[in-house]
Short mmCIF file of C-alpha atoms in Angstrom, two decimals:
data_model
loop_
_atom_site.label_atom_id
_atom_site.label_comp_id
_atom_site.label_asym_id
_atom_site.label_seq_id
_atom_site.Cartn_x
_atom_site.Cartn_y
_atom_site.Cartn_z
CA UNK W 1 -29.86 5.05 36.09
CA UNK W 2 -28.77 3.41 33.15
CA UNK W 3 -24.99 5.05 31.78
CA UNK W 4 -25.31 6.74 28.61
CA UNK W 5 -22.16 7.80 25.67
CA UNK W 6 -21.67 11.51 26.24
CA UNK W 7 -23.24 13.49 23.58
CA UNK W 8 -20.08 15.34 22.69
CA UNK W 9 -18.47 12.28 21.40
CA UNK W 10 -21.55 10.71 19.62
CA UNK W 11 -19.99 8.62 16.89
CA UNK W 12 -20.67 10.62 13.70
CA UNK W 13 -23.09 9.63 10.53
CA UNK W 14 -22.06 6.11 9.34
CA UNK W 15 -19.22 5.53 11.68
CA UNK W 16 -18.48 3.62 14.62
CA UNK W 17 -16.12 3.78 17.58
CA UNK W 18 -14.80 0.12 18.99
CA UNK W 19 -12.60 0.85 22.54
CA UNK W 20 -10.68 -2.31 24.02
CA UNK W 21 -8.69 -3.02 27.29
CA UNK W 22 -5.53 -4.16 25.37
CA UNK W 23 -3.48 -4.31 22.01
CA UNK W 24 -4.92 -8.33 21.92
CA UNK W 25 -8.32 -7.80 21.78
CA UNK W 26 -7.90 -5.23 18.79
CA UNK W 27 -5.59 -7.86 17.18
CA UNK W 28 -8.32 -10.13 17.45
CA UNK W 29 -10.99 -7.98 16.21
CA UNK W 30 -9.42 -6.12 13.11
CA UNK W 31 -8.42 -9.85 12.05
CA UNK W 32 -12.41 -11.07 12.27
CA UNK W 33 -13.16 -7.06 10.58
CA UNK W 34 -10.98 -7.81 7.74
CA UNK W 35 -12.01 -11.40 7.29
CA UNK W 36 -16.04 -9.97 7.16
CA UNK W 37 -14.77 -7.37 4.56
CA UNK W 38 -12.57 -9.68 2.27
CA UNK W 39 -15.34 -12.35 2.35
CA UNK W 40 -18.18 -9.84 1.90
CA UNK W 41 -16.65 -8.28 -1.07
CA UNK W 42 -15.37 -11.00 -2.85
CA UNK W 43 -18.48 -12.92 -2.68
CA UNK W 44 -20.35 -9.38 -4.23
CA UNK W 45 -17.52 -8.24 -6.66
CA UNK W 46 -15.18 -11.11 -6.82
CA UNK W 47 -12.26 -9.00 -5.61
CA UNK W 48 -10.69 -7.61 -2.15
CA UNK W 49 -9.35 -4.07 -2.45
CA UNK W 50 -7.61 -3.08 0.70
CA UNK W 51 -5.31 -0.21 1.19
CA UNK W 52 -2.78 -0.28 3.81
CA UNK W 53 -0.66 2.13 5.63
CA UNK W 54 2.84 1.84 7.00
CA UNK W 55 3.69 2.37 10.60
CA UNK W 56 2.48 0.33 13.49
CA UNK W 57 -0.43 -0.81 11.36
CA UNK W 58 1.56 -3.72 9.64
CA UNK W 59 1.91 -5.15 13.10
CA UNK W 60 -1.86 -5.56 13.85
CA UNK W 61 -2.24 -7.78 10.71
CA UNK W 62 -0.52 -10.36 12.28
CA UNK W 63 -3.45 -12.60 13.56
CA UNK W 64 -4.72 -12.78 9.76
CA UNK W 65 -1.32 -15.10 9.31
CA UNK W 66 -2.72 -17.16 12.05
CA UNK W 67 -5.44 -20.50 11.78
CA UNK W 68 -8.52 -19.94 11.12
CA UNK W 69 -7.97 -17.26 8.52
CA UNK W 70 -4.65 -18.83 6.72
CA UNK W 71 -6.81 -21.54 5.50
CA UNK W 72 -10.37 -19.37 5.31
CA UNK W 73 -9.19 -16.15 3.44
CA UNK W 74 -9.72 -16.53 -0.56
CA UNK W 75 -5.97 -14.64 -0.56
CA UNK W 76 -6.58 -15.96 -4.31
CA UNK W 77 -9.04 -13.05 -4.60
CA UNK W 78 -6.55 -9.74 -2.66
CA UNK W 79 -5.34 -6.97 -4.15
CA UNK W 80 -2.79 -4.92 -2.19
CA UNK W 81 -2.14 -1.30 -2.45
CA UNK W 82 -0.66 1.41 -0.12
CA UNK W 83 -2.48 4.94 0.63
CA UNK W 84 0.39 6.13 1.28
CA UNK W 85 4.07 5.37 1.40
CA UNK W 86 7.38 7.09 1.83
CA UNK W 87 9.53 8.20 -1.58
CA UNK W 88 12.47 5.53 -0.76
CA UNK W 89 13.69 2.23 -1.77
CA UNK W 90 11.55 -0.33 -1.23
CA UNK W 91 14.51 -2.64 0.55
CA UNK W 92 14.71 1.50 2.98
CA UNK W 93 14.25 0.88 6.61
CA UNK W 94 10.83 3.83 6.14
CA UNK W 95 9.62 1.72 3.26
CA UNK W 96 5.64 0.84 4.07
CA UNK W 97 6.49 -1.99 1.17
CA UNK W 98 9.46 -3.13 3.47
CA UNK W 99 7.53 -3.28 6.40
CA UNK W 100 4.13 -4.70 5.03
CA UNK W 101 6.28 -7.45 3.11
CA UNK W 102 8.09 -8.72 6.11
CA UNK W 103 5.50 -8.80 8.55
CA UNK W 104 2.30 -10.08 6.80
CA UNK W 105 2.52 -10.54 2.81
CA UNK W 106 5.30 -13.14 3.26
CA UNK W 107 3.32 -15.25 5.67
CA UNK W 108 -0.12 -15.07 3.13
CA UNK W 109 -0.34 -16.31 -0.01
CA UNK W 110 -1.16 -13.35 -1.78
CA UNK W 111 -0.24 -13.50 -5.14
CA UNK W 112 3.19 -11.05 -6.12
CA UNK W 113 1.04 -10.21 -9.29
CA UNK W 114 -1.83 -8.82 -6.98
CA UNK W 115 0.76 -6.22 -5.04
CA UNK W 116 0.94 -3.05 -6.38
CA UNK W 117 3.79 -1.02 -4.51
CA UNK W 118 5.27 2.53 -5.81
CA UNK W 119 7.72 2.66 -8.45
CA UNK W 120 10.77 3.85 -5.92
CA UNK W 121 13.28 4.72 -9.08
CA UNK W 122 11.14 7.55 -10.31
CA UNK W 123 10.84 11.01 -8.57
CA UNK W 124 7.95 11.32 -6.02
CA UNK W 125 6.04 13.28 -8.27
CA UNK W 126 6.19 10.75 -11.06
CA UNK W 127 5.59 7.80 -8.75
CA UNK W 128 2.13 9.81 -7.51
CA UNK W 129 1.33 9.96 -11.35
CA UNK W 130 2.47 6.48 -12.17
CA UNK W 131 0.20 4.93 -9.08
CA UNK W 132 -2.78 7.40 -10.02
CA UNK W 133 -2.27 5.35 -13.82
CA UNK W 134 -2.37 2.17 -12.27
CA UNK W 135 -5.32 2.58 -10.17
CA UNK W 136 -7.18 4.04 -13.06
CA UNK W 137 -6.43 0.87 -15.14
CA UNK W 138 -7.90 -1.39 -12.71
CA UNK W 139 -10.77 0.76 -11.68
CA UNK W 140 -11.58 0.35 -15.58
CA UNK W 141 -11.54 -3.31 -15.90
CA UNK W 142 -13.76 -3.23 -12.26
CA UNK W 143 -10.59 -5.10 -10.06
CA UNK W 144 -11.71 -1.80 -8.22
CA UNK W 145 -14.75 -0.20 -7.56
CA UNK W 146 -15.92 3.10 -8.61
CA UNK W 147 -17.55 5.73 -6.72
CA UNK W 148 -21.38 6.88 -8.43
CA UNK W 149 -21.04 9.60 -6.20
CA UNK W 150 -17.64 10.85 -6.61
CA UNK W 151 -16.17 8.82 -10.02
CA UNK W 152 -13.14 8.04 -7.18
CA UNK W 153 -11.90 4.73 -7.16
CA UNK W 154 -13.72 2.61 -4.09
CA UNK W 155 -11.51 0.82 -2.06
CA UNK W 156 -13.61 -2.74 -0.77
CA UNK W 157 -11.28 -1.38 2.66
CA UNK W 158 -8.98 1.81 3.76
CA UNK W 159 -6.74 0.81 6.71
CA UNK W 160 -5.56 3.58 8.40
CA UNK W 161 -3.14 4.44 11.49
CA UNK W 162 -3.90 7.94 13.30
CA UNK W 163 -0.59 10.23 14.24
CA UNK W 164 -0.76 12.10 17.43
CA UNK W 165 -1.22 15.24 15.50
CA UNK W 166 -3.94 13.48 13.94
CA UNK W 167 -2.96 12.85 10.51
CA UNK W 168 -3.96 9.77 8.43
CA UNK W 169 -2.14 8.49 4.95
CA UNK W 170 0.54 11.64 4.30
CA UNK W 171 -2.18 13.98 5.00
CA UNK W 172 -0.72 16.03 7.91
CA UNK W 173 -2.85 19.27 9.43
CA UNK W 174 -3.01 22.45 7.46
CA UNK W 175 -1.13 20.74 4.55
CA UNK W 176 -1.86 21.59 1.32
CA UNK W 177 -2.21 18.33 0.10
CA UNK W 178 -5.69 18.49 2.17
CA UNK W 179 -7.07 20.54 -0.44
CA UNK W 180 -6.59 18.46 -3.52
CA UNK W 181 -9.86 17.31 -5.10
CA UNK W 182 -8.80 16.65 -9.15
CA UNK W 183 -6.12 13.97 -8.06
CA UNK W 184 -6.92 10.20 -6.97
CA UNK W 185 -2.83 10.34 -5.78
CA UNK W 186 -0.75 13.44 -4.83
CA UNK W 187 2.34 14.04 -3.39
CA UNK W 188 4.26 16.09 -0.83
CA UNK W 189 8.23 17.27 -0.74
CA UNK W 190 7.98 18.72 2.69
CA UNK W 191 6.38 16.18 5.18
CA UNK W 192 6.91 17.55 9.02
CA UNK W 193 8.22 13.80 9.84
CA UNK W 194 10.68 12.22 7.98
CA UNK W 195 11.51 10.80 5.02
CA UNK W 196 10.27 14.17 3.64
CA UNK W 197 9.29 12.75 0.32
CA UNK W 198 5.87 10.56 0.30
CA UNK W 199 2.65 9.60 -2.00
CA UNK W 200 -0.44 9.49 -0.72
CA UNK W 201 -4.20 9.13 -1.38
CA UNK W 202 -6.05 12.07 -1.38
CA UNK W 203 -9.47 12.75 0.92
CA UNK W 204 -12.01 12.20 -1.87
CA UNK W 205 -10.02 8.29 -2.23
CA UNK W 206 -10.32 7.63 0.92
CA UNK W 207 -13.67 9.17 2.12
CA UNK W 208 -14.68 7.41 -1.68
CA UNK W 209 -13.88 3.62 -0.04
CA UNK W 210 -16.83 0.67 0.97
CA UNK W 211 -15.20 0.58 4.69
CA UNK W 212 -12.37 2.80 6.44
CA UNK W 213 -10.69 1.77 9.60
CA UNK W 214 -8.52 3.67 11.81
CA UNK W 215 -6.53 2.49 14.69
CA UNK W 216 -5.27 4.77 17.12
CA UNK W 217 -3.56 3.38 20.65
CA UNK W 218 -1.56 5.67 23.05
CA UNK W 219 -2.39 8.68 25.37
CA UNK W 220 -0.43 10.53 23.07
CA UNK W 221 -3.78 9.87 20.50
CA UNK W 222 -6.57 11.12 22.97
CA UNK W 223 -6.63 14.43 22.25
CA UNK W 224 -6.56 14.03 18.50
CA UNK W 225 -9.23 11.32 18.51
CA UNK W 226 -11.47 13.10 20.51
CA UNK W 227 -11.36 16.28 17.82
CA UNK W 228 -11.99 13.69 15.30
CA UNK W 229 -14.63 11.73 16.38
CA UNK W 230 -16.57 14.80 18.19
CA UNK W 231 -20.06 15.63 16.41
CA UNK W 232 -19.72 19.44 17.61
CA UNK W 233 -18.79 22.02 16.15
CA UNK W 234 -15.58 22.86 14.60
CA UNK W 235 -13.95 25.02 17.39
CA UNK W 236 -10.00 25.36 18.68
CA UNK W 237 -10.35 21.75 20.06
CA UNK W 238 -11.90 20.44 16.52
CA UNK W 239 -9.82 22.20 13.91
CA UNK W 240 -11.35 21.63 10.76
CA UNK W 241 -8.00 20.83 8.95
CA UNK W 242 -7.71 17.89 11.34
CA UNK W 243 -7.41 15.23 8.72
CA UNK W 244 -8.54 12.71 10.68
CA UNK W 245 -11.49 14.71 11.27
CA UNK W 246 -11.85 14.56 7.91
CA UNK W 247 -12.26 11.21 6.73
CA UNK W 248 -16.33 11.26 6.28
CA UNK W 249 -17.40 8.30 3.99
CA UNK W 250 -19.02 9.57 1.40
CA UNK W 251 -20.78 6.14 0.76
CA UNK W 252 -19.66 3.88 3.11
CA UNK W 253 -18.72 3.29 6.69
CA UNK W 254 -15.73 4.10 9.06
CA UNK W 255 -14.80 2.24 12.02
CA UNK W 256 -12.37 3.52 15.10
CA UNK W 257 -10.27 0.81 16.84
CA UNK W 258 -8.93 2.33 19.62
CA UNK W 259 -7.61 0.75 22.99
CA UNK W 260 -8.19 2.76 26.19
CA UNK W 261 -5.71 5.38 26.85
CA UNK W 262 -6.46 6.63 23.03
CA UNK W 263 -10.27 6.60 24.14
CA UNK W 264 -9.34 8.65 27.30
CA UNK W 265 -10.23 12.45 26.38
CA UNK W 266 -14.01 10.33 25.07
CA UNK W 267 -14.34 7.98 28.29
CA UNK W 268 -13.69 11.18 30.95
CA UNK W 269 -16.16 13.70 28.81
CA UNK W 270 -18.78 10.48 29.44
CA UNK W 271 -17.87 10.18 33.19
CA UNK W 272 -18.54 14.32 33.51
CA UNK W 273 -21.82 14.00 31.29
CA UNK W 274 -22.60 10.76 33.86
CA UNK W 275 -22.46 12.83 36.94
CA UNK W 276 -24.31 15.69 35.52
CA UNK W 277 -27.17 13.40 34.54
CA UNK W 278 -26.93 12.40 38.13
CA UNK W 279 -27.43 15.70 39.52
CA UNK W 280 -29.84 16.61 37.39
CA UNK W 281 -32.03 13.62 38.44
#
């Protein structure tokens, strides 16, 4: 009999879940992901969008620094912006800037002029108001895309990085900041991991973008992906505040990278539907 995905974890509308053995084969994939994306959108709009996110993310950029896509990528073409990033300066050891600067934008040639970062002198609140203006000055002139269904900017690519308590961007569980709609960028004073201070996109940005990607590795992830990803209904193991849970593209499609032991709550629900198929046979 033929193995089939358990039901329970039945990738939802317009996503898709992509499980590898090791941290290399997702470093290879995400690298040919991105290159489809970049070359897919620049040859429809002319531009590359792409939001990134601080953490471990950076890191898994590093094969896009790397032959064949130094010399393939139109870098000419990128635009760089953060959907999130952490109220401090950018030379701060929690700076995404600081971290995405060092470990991929100095080894591309993206232009400086095409890298939008936060302004770190102004509060938090003003920087969220001050990136909001920015993004609405280039959605005008079309360097980004807008949303007919939402009138949100839309991001050619999200990239995202899943916390263990599921969060995405600043967008922790429960937060307020889950419930803003009117904003493109908010902010939050009170984040439960440090710095406290951040910016972030809000759910109709992201959910708004052409392609989201999330990469989650780590058996600390499992139990968080598998709320997220489920297709059931919203119970205690599915909270509906899960933000993660809550990145649905509104228009286009989300993609899950994740390497086994963050795909470990999915693959043992599949081995337990398995044998009951088996008995049932």
């Amino acid at each position: 009999m033929e193995r089939e995905i358990a039901a329970s974890y039945e990738p939802k509308l317009n996503s898709e879940i992509r499980i590898f053995e090791s941290s290399d084969e997702i470093l290879t994939d995400l690298a040919e992901y991105i290159s489809q994306v970049s070359e897919i959108s620049v040859k429809e709009r002319g531009y590359f969008a792409i939001a990134l996110s601080g953490g471990p993310l950076v890191s898994f950029l590093s094969k896009l620094c790397e032959a064949p896509y130094i010399k393939t990528l139109d870098w000419s073409k990128w635009y760089i912006f953060w959907s999130d990033e952490r109220a401090v300066a950018k030379n701060h050891a929690d700076s995404n800037y600081k971290l995405t600067k060092e470990g991929f934008l100095s080894k591309v040639p993206i232009m400086s002029g095409h890298v939008y970062s936060i302004n770190d002198s102004a509060t938090v609140e003003d920087a969220a108001t001050d990136y909001e203006f920015v993004i609405r000055q280039l959605v005008k002139i079309r360097t980004i895309g807008v949303s007919e269904s939402t009138d949100c900017p839309k991001f050619d690519l999200i990239l995202l990085s899943m916390g263990s308590d599921g969060h995405v961007a600043s967008l922790f569980p429960s937060h307020q900041a889950l419930e803003v709609k009117d904003d493109w960028v908010t902010y939050i004073t009170d984040s439960p991991q440090p710095p406290p201070e951040r910016i972030t996109f809000t759910l109709p940005v992201i959910n708004s973008a052409s392609n989201i990607a999330i990469l989650a590795m780590g058996v600390d992830k499992a139990n968080a992906v598998h709320s997220a990803v489920s297709d059931g209904g919203d119970g205690p193991d599915a909270p509906a505040s899960l933000p993660a849970r809550m990145v649905q593209p509104t228009d286009g499609k989300l993609v899950w990278f994740l390497d086994k032991e963050a795909a470990s709550s999915l693959e043992a629900l599949s081995d337990d539907a398995y044998q009951q198929q088996r008995r049932e046979c």
